mmCIF file of C-alpha atoms and ligand atoms in Angstrom:
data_model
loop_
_atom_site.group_PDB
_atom_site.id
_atom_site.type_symbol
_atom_site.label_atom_id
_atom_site.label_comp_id
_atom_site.label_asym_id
_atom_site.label_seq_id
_atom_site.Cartn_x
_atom_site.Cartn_y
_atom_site.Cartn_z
ATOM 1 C CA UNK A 1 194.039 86.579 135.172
ATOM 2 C CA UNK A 2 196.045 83.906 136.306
ATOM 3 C CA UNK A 3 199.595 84.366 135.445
ATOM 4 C CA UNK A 4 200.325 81.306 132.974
ATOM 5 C CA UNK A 5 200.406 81.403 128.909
ATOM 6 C CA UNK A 6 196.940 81.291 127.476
ATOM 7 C CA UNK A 7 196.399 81.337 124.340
ATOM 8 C CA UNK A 8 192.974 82.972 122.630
ATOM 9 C CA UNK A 9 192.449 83.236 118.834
ATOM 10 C CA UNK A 10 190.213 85.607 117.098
ATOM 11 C CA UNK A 11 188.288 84.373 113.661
ATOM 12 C CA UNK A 12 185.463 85.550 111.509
ATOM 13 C CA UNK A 13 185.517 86.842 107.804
ATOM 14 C CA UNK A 14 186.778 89.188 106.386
ATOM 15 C CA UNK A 15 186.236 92.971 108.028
ATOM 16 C CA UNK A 16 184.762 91.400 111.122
ATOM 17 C CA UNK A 17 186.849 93.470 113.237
ATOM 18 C CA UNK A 18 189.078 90.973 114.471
ATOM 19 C CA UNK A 19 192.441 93.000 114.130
ATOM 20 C CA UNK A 20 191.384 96.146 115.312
ATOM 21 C CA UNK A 21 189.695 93.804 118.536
ATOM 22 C CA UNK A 22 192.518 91.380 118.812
ATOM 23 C CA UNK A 23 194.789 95.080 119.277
ATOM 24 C CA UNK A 24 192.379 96.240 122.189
ATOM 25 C CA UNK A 25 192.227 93.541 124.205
ATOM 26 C CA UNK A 26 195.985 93.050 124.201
ATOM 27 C CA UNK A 27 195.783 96.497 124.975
ATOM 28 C CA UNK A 28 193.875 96.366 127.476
ATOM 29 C CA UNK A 29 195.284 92.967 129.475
ATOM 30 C CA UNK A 30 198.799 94.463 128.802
ATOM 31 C CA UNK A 31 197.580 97.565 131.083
ATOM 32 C CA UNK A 32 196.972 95.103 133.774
ATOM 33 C CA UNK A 33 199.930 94.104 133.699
ATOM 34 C CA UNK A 34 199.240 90.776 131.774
ATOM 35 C CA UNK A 35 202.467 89.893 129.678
ATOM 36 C CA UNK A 36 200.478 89.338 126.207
ATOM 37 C CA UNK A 37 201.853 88.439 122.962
ATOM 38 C CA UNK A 38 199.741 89.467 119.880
ATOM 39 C CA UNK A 39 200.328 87.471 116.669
ATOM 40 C CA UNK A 40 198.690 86.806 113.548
ATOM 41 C CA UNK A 41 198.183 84.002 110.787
ATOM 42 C CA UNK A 42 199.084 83.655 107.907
ATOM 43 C CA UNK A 43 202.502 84.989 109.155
ATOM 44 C CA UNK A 44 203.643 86.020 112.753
ATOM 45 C CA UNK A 45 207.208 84.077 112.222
ATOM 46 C CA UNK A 46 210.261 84.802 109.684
ATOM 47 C CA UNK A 47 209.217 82.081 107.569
ATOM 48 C CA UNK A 48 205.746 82.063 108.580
ATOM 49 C CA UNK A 49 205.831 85.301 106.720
ATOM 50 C CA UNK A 50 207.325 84.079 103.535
ATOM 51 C CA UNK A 51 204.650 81.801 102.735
ATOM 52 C CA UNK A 52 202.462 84.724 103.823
ATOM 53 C CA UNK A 53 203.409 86.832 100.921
ATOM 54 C CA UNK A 54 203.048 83.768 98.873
ATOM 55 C CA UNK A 55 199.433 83.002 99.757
ATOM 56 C CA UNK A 56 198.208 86.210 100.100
ATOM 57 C CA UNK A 57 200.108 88.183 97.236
ATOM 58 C CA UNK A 58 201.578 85.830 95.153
ATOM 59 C CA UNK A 59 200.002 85.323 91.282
ATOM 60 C CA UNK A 60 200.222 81.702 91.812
ATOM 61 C CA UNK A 61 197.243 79.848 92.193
ATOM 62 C CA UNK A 62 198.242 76.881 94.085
ATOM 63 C CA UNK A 63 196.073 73.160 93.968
ATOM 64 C CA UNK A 64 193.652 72.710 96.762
ATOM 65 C CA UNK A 65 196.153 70.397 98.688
ATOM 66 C CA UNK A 66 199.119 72.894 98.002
ATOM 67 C CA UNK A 67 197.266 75.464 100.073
ATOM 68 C CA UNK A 68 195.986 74.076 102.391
ATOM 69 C CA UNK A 69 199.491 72.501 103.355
ATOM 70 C CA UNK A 70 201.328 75.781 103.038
ATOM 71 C CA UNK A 71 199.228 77.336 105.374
ATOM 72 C CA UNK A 72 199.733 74.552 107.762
ATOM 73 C CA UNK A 73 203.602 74.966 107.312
ATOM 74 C CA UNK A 74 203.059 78.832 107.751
ATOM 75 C CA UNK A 75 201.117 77.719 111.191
ATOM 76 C CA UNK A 76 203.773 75.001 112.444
ATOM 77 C CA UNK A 77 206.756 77.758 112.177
ATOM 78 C CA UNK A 78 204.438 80.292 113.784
ATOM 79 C CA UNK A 79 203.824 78.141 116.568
ATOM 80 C CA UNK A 80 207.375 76.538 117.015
ATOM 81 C CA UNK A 81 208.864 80.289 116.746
ATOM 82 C CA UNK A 82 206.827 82.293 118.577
ATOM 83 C CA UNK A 83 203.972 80.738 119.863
ATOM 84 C CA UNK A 84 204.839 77.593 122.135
ATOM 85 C CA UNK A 85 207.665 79.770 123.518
ATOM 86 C CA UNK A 86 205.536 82.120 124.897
ATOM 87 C CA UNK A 87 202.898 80.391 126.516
ATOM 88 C CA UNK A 88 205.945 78.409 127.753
ATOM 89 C CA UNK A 89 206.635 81.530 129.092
ATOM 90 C CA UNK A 90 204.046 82.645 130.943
ATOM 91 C CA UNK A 91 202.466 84.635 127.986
ATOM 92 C CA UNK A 92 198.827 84.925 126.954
ATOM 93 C CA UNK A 93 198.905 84.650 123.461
ATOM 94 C CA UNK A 94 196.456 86.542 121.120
ATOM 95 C CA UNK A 95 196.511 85.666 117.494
ATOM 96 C CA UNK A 96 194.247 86.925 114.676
ATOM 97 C CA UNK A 97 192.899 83.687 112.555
ATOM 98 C CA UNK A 98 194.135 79.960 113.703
ATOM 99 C CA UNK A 99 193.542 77.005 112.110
ATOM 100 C CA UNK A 100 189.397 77.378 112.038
ATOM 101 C CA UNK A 101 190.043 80.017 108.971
ATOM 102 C CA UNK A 102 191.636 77.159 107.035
ATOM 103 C CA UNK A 103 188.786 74.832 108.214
ATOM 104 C CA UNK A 104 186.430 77.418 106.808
ATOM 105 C CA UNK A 105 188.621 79.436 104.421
ATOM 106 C CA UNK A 106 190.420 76.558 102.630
ATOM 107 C CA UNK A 107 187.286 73.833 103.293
ATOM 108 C CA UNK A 108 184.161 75.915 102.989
ATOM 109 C CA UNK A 109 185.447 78.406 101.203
ATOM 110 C CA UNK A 110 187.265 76.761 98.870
ATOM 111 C CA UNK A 111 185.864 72.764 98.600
ATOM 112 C CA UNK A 112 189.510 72.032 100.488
ATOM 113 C CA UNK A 113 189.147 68.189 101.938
ATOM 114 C CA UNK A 114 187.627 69.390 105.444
ATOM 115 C CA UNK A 115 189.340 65.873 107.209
ATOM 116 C CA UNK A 116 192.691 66.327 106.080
ATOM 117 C CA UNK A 117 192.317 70.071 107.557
ATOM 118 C CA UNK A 118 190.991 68.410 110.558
ATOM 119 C CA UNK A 119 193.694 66.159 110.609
ATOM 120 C CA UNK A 120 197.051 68.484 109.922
ATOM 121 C CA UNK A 121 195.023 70.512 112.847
ATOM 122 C CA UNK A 122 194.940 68.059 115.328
ATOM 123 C CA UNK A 123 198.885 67.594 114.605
ATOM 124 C CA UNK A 124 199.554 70.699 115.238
ATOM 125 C CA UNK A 125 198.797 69.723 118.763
ATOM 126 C CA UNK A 126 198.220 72.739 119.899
ATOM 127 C CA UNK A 127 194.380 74.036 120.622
ATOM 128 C CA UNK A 128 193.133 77.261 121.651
ATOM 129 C CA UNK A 129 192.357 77.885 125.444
ATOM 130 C CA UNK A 130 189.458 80.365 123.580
ATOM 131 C CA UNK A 131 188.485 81.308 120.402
ATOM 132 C CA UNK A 132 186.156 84.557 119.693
ATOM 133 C CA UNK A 133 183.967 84.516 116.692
ATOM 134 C CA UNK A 134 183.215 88.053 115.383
ATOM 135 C CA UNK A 135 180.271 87.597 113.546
ATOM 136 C CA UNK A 136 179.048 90.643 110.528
ATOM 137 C CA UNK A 137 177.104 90.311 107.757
ATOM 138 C CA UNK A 138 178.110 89.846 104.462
ATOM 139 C CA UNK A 139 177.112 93.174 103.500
ATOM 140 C CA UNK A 140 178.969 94.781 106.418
ATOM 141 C CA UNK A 141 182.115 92.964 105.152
ATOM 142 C CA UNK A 142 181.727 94.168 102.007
ATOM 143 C CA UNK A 143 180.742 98.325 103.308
ATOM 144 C CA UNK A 144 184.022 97.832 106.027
ATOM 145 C CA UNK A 145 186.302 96.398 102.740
ATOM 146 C CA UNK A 146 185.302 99.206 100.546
ATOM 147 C CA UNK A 147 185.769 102.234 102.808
ATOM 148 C CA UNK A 148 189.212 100.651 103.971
ATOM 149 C CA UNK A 149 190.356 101.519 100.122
ATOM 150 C CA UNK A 150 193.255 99.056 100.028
ATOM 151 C CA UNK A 151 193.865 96.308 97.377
ATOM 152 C CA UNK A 152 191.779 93.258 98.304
ATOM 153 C CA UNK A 153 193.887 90.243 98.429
ATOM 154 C CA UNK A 154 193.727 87.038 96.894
ATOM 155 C CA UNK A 155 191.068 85.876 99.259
ATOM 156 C CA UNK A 156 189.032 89.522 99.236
ATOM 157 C CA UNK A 157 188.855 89.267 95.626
ATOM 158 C CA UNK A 158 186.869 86.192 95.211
ATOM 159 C CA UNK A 159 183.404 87.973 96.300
ATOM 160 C CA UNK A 160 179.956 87.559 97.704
ATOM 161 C CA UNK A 161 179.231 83.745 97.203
ATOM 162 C CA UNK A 162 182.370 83.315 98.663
ATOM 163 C CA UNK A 163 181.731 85.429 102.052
ATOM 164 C CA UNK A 164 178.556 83.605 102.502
ATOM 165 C CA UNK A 165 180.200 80.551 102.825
ATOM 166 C CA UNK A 166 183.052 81.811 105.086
ATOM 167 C CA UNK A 167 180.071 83.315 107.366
ATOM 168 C CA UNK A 168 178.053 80.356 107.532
ATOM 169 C CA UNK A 169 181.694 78.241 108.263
ATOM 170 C CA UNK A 170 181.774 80.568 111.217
ATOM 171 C CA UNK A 171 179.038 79.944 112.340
ATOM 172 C CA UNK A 172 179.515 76.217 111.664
ATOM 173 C CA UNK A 173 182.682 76.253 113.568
ATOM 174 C CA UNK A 174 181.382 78.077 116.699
ATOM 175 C CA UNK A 175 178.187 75.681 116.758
ATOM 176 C CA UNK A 176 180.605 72.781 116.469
ATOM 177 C CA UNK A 177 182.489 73.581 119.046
ATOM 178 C CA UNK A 178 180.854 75.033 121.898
ATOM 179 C CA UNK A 179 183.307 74.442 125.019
ATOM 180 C CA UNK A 180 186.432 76.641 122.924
ATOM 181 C CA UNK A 181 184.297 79.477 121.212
ATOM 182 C CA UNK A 182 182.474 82.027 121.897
ATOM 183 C CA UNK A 183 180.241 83.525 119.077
ATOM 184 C CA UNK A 184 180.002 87.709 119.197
ATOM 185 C CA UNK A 185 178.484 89.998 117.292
ATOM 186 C CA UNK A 186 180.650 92.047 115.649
ATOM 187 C CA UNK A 187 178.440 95.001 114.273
ATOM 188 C CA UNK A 188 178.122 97.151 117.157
ATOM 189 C CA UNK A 189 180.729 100.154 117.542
ATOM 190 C CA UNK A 190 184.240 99.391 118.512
ATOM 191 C CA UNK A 191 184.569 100.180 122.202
ATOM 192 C CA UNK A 192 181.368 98.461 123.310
ATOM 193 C CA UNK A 193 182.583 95.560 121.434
ATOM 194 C CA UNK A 194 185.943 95.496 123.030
ATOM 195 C CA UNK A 195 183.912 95.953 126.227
ATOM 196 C CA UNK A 196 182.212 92.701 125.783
ATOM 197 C CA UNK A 197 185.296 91.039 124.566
ATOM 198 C CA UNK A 198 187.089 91.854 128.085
ATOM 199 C CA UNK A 199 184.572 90.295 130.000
ATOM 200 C CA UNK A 200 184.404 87.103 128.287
ATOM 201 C CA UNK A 201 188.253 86.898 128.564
ATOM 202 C CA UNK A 202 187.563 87.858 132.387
ATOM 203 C CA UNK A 203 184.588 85.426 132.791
ATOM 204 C CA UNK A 204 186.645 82.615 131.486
ATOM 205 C CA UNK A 205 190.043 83.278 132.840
ATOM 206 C CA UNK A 206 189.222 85.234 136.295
ATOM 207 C CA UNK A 207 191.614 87.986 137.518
HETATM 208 N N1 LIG B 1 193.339 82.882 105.400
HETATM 209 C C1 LIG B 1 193.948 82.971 106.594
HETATM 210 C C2 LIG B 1 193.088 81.644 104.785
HETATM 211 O O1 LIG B 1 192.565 81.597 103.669
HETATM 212 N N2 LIG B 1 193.434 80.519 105.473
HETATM 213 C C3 LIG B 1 194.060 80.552 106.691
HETATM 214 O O2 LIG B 1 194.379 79.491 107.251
HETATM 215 C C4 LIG B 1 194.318 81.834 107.279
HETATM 216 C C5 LIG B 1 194.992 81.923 108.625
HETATM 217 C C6 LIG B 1 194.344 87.050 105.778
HETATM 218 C C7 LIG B 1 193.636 86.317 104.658
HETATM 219 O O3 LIG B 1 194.066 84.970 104.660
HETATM 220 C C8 LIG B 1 192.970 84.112 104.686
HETATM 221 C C9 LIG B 1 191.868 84.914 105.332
HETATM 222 C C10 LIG B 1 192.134 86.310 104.856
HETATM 223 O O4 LIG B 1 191.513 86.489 103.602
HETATM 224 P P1 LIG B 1 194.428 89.524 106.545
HETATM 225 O O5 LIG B 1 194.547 90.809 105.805
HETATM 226 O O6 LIG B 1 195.449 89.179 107.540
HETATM 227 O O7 LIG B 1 194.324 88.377 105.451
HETATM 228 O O8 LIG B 1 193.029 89.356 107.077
HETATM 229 P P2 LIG B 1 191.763 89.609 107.694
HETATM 230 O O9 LIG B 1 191.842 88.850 108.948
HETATM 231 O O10 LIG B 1 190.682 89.239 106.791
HETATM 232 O O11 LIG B 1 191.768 91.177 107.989
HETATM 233 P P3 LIG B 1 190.721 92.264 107.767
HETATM 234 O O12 LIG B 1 191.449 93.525 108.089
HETATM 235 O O13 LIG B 1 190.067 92.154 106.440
HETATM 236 O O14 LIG B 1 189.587 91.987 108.816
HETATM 237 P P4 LIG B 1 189.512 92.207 110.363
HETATM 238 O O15 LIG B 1 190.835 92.080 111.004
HETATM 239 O O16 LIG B 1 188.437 91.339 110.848
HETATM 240 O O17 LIG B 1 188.976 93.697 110.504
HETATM 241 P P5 LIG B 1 189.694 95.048 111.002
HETATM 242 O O18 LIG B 1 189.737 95.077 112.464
HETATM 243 O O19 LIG B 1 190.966 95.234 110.251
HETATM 244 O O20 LIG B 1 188.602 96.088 110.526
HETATM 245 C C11 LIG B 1 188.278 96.217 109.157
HETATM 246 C C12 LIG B 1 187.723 97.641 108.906
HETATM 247 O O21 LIG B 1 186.513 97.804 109.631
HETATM 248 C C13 LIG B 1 186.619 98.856 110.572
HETATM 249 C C14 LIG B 1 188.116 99.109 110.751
HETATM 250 O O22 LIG B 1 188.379 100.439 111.093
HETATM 251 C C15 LIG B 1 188.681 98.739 109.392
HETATM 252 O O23 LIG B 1 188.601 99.805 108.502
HETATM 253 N N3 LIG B 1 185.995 98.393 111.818
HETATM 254 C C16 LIG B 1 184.809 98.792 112.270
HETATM 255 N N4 LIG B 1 183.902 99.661 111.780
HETATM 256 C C17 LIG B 1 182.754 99.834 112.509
HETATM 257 N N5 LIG B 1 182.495 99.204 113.678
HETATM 258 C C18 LIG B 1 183.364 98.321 114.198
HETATM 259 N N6 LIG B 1 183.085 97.684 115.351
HETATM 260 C C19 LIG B 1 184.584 98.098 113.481
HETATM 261 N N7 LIG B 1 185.648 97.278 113.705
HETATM 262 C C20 LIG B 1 186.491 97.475 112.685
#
């Protein structure tokens, strides 16, 4: 892999297996010597954090606009902090969930205005080199949430309608944009998964 910042992002709902995926493949470029970063929204900053714990765990249901803004704040101190630095660096960047999870979170999800999100997205002027979709069924997400055993966060907790319509924004997302995403299916086992994940990283950034 060439030896300048790129930056990939990993989205899908909720189980999908994008953390314990986006943890392998740093892994695994970081044994090749590839100086990674791996990073994750909401959060990955200081203050990126504090709004974090204020979206995600927080009793206070915000308006539609109020969300989706705060996670765009979250997102701009994530990427002034950490993220722009390190692909200024040199540094391939791997973050779990970008904007496209408050395109489908916050829009499909939620009925968020879709155009402002595309809108405080484009300012963030700052798009993904590659984005992998990991794409499970809404049943899977739901078998993967229960035997995990934690509290479900405010997103978690809002159920089965809901998780159909972050799937099909998924899918929506990688079908829109075909050049930046690649869609994966996310229900085989772990290591054949990461597997595949290594060669589409390889395919479209050659060694
Ligand atoms: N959100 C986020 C918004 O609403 N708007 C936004 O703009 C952004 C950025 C973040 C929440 O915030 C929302 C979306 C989310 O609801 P989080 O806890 O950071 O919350 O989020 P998730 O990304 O949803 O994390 P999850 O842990 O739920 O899902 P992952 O990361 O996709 O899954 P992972 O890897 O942790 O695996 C889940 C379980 O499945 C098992 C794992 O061991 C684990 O127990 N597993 C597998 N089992 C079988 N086969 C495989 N291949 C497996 N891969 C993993």
């Amino acid at each position: 892999m060439a030896r300048t910042g790129r930056f990939i992002t990993f989205e899908g709902g909720e189980g999908a297996g994008k953390s314990t995926q986006a943890r392998r493949l740093a892994d695994s470029l970081a044994a090749d010597c590839v100086p990674v970063l791996l990073t994750r929204e909401p959060g990955g900053s200081p203050g990126a954090e504090i709004l974090r714990q204020m979206l995600l765990n927080g009793s206070h249901e915000f308006a539609s606009e109020a969300e989706i803004i705060l996670h765009f704040a979250s997102r701009a101190e994530h990427i002034a902090r950490m993220i722009r630095p390190a692909l200024a660096a040199g540094i391939t960047v791997i973050c779990d969930r970008y904007y496209d999870s408050t395109l489908v979170y916050q829009g499909h999800g939620q009925g968020g205005d879709r155009h402002a999100i595309a809108v405080l997205s484009e300012l963030m002027g700052l798009v993904p080199d590659l984005t992998l979709v990991l794409d499970v069924s809404v049943a899977t997400t739901q078998a993967r949430l229960l035997a995990r055993g934690q509290a479900a966060d405010r997103y978690e907790r809002l159920g089965v309608p809901f998780f159909t319509r972050i799937r099909d924004g998924f899918l929506a997302v990688a079908a829109d944009n075909p050049a930046r995403c690649v869609l994966v299916p996310g229900e085989t086992d772990a290591d054949t998964l990461a597997a595949t994940l290594r060669r589409i990283v390889e395919q479209r950034f050659p060694i």
